[in-house]
Amino acid sequence: MSTIQLSRGTFSKKFLTALAVAFLFSTVGSTKAIAGVWAVNVTHDVSESQQQAIILKGTVTDSNGEPVIGASITEKGSPKNGTVTDIDGHFSLKLKPNATLIVSYIGFQKQEVAVNGKTSITVVLKENAELLEEVVVVGYGTQKKENLTGAVSSVDIDKSLKNRPIADVGRGLQGTIPGLSVTVGNGEIGSDPTMKIRGQLASINGTSSPLILLDNVEIPSIQMVNPDDIESISVLKDAAASSIYGAKAAFGVVLITTKKGAKNESVNIQYSTNFSWQNVAKDIKMGGIDALDYTVNAFERVGSSIAGAFWYVTRESYEKSVLWQQKYGGTVKANDPMVYGRDWYVDSSDRKIGVRTYDPYNYMVREWTPSQTQNLSISGKSGKTAYNIGLGYLDQTGMMKPAKHDDFKRYNASLRLSTDINKYLTVKAGMIYSKREKRYAYVTNSTTADPWLYLYRWGPLYPLTTEDGDPIRSPVSEAQQANTASQKYNYTNVNIGATIHLTKDWTVDADFTHASQEFTWNRPGTIYTAKNAWGGAAAKLDANGNRIYVDDSGQVVDASATGAMPAYQLSNVTYTSTGSNPDHIYRNSENMEQETANVYTTYNFKLDENNVFKAMGGINRVTQKTVNNWSQITQLLDISNPQFDLATGTQTAGGQVYWESQLGYYGRLNYALMDKYLFEANLRYDGSSKFPTNLSWRWFPSFSAGWRASEEKFMEWAKPTLSSLKMRGSWGTIGDQTVPNSMYVSTMGVSNTSWLDGSTKFVSVGTPSVVVPSITWQDIETLDLGVDLRMFNNELGVSFDWYQRTTKNMIVAGAAVANTFGTSAPNGNFGELRTRGWELAVDYNHRFSNGIGVNATATLADATTIITKYAPLAVKTVSNTYYEGKRYGDIWGYKTDRLYQYSDFELGSDGKPQLITLTADESAKYAGKKAYKLKTVDGKKPVYQPYLQNSSNFYFGPGDVKFVDLNGDGEINNGSNTTDDHGDLSVIGNSTPRYEYGLRLGADWKGFDCSIFFQGVGKRQIWGSGFLAIPGYNSSDGAMPQTFAGDFWKDDRTDAFYPRAYNQGGSDNTNNMQVQSRYLLDMSYMRIKNMTLGYSLPQDLLKKAAISKARVYIALENFFTFDHLRDLPIDPEAVSGYSMFNSSNYNSGRTGVGTPMFKSVSFGLQLNF
Amino acid sequence: MKKNILTLFSLILIVFSGCSDDVLDRPQLNNEPDTPAFWTQESNLRYYANEYYTSFFPGYNSSWGTDYAPLLGYNFSDNCVNTNVQTNFESSIPSSRSSSAWLQQYAGPSWYFGWIRKSNVFLDRIESYSKSSISTEAYGHWSGIARFFKALEYSRLVATFGDVPYYAKTFSETDYDQMFKDRTPRAEVMDSVYANFKYALDKVRANDGNQYVNKYVVAGFISRWMLFEGTWQKYHSNDQARAKKYLEFARDAAEVVMNSGKYSVSSDFRSLFGSSDLSSNKECILFRNYNKDQGVTHCIASYCNGYESQTSAANLALVKAFICVDGKNWKNSSVAKADSFNLSNLIKTRDPRFEATFWYAPKVQSASLLYSCKFIDREGPTHAADANIPARYASMTNTNAYPVMRLSEVLLNWIEAKAELATLNGVAVTQADIDKSINVIRNRPLDSEAISRGVTKTAPMQLASLPDDPDRDSDVPVLIWEIRRERQMEFVFEHSRLLDIKRWGKLQYMNCTTHPDNLKGIWVNIPQEVPAYLVKAKIGKLQVAKADGTIVTYNGTNASSMVGYYIPEGAKDRISFDDKNYLSPVAKDQIDLYTKRGYNLTQTPLWN
């Protein structure tokens, strides 16, 4: 390459960079915050000259012919004579004609090439699958993968996170690491996924959540990390691996390290962008006309003639709805106004009867909402200074159609610098800034019934459109009128550090990080006005005050016309009475400050080739303090401008302080004997502020060992098929202290009571709590056995782990206390639980001689948790979440036989089952109760189910559920509902995800690449709650999935899956819907999480634009789902009652009713300069 | 250089390890720790006591809550009817019974000892920490407050369960002998309650500020619970000595209120329940305030607003209990049309409390067509037909205050205690006693709306010419029978009826087969008064009972025959019950837990 070309290349590179940056900034729209960091001189000095024998010019490429940038070229025997390849893979080096070159690059096999007097040479490097990931980041250091003895998994960043239009790393990790369970409970944008390592539960009072570290500093949310800034992610799963992180690492560690800058003299600029469009992942098929049919059947069953919530349905109106559908179904559009006479009428008892049906989906869901990400990173090394600058922008739009704003934005900026001051001292500094903002419609502050619930709340008769130009009261109009609430997070992390190289083998690292997060939650309320859809209808009059008459098509007619009926209308009402919710402005402000200091020293000591030691010791100190306060004023003067100064009502305020700290001293010793026998020991002395002073300090040891069997002489025969084989084992304990800090001190809550002196609330102080003053650490003990295998020249790898994790001294309530004690049993270290599981990971990489490369990775893991010690002597009620001996998540229920048919009953002369009063002979336990008389078949006494008739008008008849008399006592009941006496109950399922798996298949050829990623859960069941899961949950309200509405038992549909219609009146587990095997929801699924097709533009084309790499791709995210939910609008990943707004009773715990999960299609571009 | 670095490193190490103790000293800051210092401030004792108020004086309760609330809470009695089968008594032993919510069938608490613990902790802390730092007077007052609430809670527990374990002191979670102690005999518990009440009445301040418990509040509640226990001892335990002891205390405590000169019956009946402010109402000894701006509101008024339904409504038995304005029951009365149970006639001929309690015309919103408007002001029900009912009458945004303890109750407790004492060889009741109590209430002012509807005050009760109700139970003397009736008229849908019939040993009044009036409503002329019911949907369902008991069912063509006592749709008697239903069983889980620990918890009598 000539000098002219070079400088032109440099120039155009600068130009393009500037262009890219400008583009980024214009997209972000806010340059102030990040412009300051953009001051790096992009120069590239490659014109080195050496006055030696000959000048060898060469090119280094990979097996695809793509240039390898930054490959190291040295002369064998004189390592100081060397260079690196430039962006085109070119190099030139002066050397003796007979010299030999050593060409190496990370991820490729090292090659020696004899020059033999040539002046021009092309070196093709062979990729090395194993070497690519040979170094793994572990606690306070790195370790060669082959020497790992603990249970550590690392993530292939390129494959897991690139190409995917996902907002956060957590979602990207789903299915990629065996034993890391990632649950995305709903589609709420800006929310964190739930991450658990090895089982769902490790401590009842603790968090059970892994410690997420970004460059050794705990971060409050995985949302704040820009996936593009990440260099590596390691997941530390056993005590031996994670214990070095001490007190907060008891449930595993997700270790994220960010890009630190280049290792070689270079400048790399990367720009990537992605535009995606999102839509609901699973069709929301709600019942229309068929749901009315269900409601009619349900009320007729109990002898009623009408049902409804605000909007009633009768047999007659149902027939009208069917006709309406035929007549107007095609012509009346969703947003056409509601018309009296045609769409509804008022009956003689002044009830509103609905005829037209509405599908909430049309009004609530915005389809194909756009999102985008923009990322720019510049990294490089100049002299002794390495740097990395990362800028990122994410803009996601949510799907709530009526909301003024429903979106999530994130801005990221990061800077990393390190410079070698002299040969002893390297100084590092960094800064991470992350701003997140979520906006949504502030409809109500109730998280137990948010607008999404109303997609499924009321039946199809509930009008969601307008009447006479005014909106009708509904979640739709309420969201339309709502002002926009926002949650903002500003996270800043400033980090300084130094590495001191005392000797070649002895270093000291010290770093200090100050992180702060500001959180504000603004909730500007409003006053809501709409047509009263809940109350009675009013007479509709014309301008002269005369009654308007209409016909059955809604046309105004003369009062005397045939079919004329007096018209009604809804009245326009302001629902928000002065000062009541949400006529207020509310703001919550929280400040979190965290200081983390680490000082540690590492010493490498090589006794001889066969005895290699590494010792590490240090201190870790973390302090954290969170302060928040909120205030609210009611009665807004101007609902279009809600402000504190413009609110005139009652002022309320409050606030809290949380603080905690941990201090730990730790040490680690590694010993490698003959590179075959590996040993590691960790010891940590931990202190925590959570426990009383005399109990706050504890020692926690852990040990691990490995044996690289493949390196033994006697294994020589297996080579080269067997590339490597290692067995490992570890044991260790870690202390957990993720419990509230008030557990050892008796305290009293202070609150305002609702007892008033005039308008002042009395302040009250509660009864002091009962505590066990000796409460201390929970001990997490892990035993792990693993084997790592690599075969066929490292192309195939298999890794397997079996583990047992025991939580000893688990903090739970003590021995059951009698009610006479007056409060619940105090917590103490009384419990124990045990999780056992296994993990399997397989990877495969192969490149065929024709250039086609294929790769595959697969993960599979399982875990079960048993509570081995819990409140002694407590009654083991099977419906309790915890009792001694319980497998966590087990669901007790009845075993379903089938649905009863007419043939099961003694029919009367009217052809109907006969209601009898049971005699002691028919039911010893429930004599005197009523039931339909069953036939005696084959002389066997029929089993009646009166115990399960929980409503006064419910008797088991044809079409109802027949249960199995498991214990054969001639009755169906739950005994005393305990493990000792559970009647006909048995364990019918388990709600924890079992057999979680992921499978990624990829291939590439001549610039094209494609991959597909499957993720799933092999086994998980839940007993659902609410409209979507329980047929007839509230058939009077009327909303139900089409699955129920179209497949319930009727006289003319006796082979239906769901039982005969009955209004459960809001109950999840009574009458036909006892917790049972037949209607247990099978939540196992397989999802094609990602499909990507990419194309990297040919090199020669790019060269002219000074681009080293350009790739375009299209990706489908979450596009195909395979589940066993019979078309119910429940996402198989849904977690009942969980959302970022309410983690335990979101939307009253009803299944599947949260923000819909979404899929997306996206287009992306990646450029490297 | 190297030396500098090492120095720096050592320095860092020293700094880190040096501050270790401070770093870990981070107690929680959001709750008040239970330290001796806390209990030395009298204001803190006040805060601690404030937690009792809403639980022991729930008034209309708050938000959608209905525990211990009139109308919606207290509707399990012989005075209420609902459609279909009447609410059944408890028939089996529950598996668990531990929540802090109430038990409606016993109008009392669950097997919950949190309040007992609170009081015992209170007494312990006052004794250990407060005594030395507050005045003797304050010490007496706060000890009295703690004892008062402890006695109140034991009174409720005993009324619900009979014998209950009595705890004089707190105990630790490892003190099994205390925790798994069997029930203390009722008499023993109530003797302690008696002692605590005595102390409280003696020591609690006569005035401790607005809305705080004072001597008169204490006296009022003593009269309520000592009357309860005195009559219980008389009618159930046959322990004459204790009956006398408690009744005398009920009488004496009532006299503390009566003789104070602070209280008088001076407002009309409806104002007691519908006013937003009762601070100037001289009849109120304690009331509960509500305030919209503070978000402290209730829902009881909304169920009296004429729009919301009353699924449990007043029955004919209650209507028949109301005396006519001449002071005699309907069978003895000489008032014209005293035997007519048509609503328009009832309004004019009955004691004024009838008109103040009920809407003047049959209303379909009531299960019995007799709709109660007692707990709302006069304006409230006029909005029933409005599209938009004002917030103070709708939903759970109601703000009218409730008289938690009022003079009229104290007077009725007093006169009943006196009358019962007379049967226990005590002094006979005199006309002067009647004039001081029942006749004061009968002379309560009438409001203008009542007057406009033709309501007049009931004639004073004359001891010399007491009417002898032909329907009187033969075991109840005439005077006591009329005193009980007075309570029935005064406390419709309030706290007393279920507990009254229990203490009198009259739970059988709840049997609707032997008391068929329980399942009927007022006399109605359906075609004239409720034409809306003459529709297809009501065929086969709408029923009235003629005076002779014949039942007429609407068949679509017999509209003109639909005149008679209205029968709430499908109304049927409850499943038979027996004497075990006087007291609640304890849950099985508690008995099992005792057994597992090697102790015994005796089940409530008759519940095995």
Coordinates of N, CA and C in Angstrom, one line a residue, chain A residues 1 369 1020:
Chain A
M1 N 0.8 -1.2 0.0 CA 0.0 0.0 0.0 C 0.9 1.2 0.0
T369 N -45.3 -1.2 16.7 CA -44.8 0.1 17.2 C -43.3 0.1 16.9
R1020 N -43.5 -26.9 33.2 CA -43.9 -25.9 34.2 C -45.4 -25.9 34.2

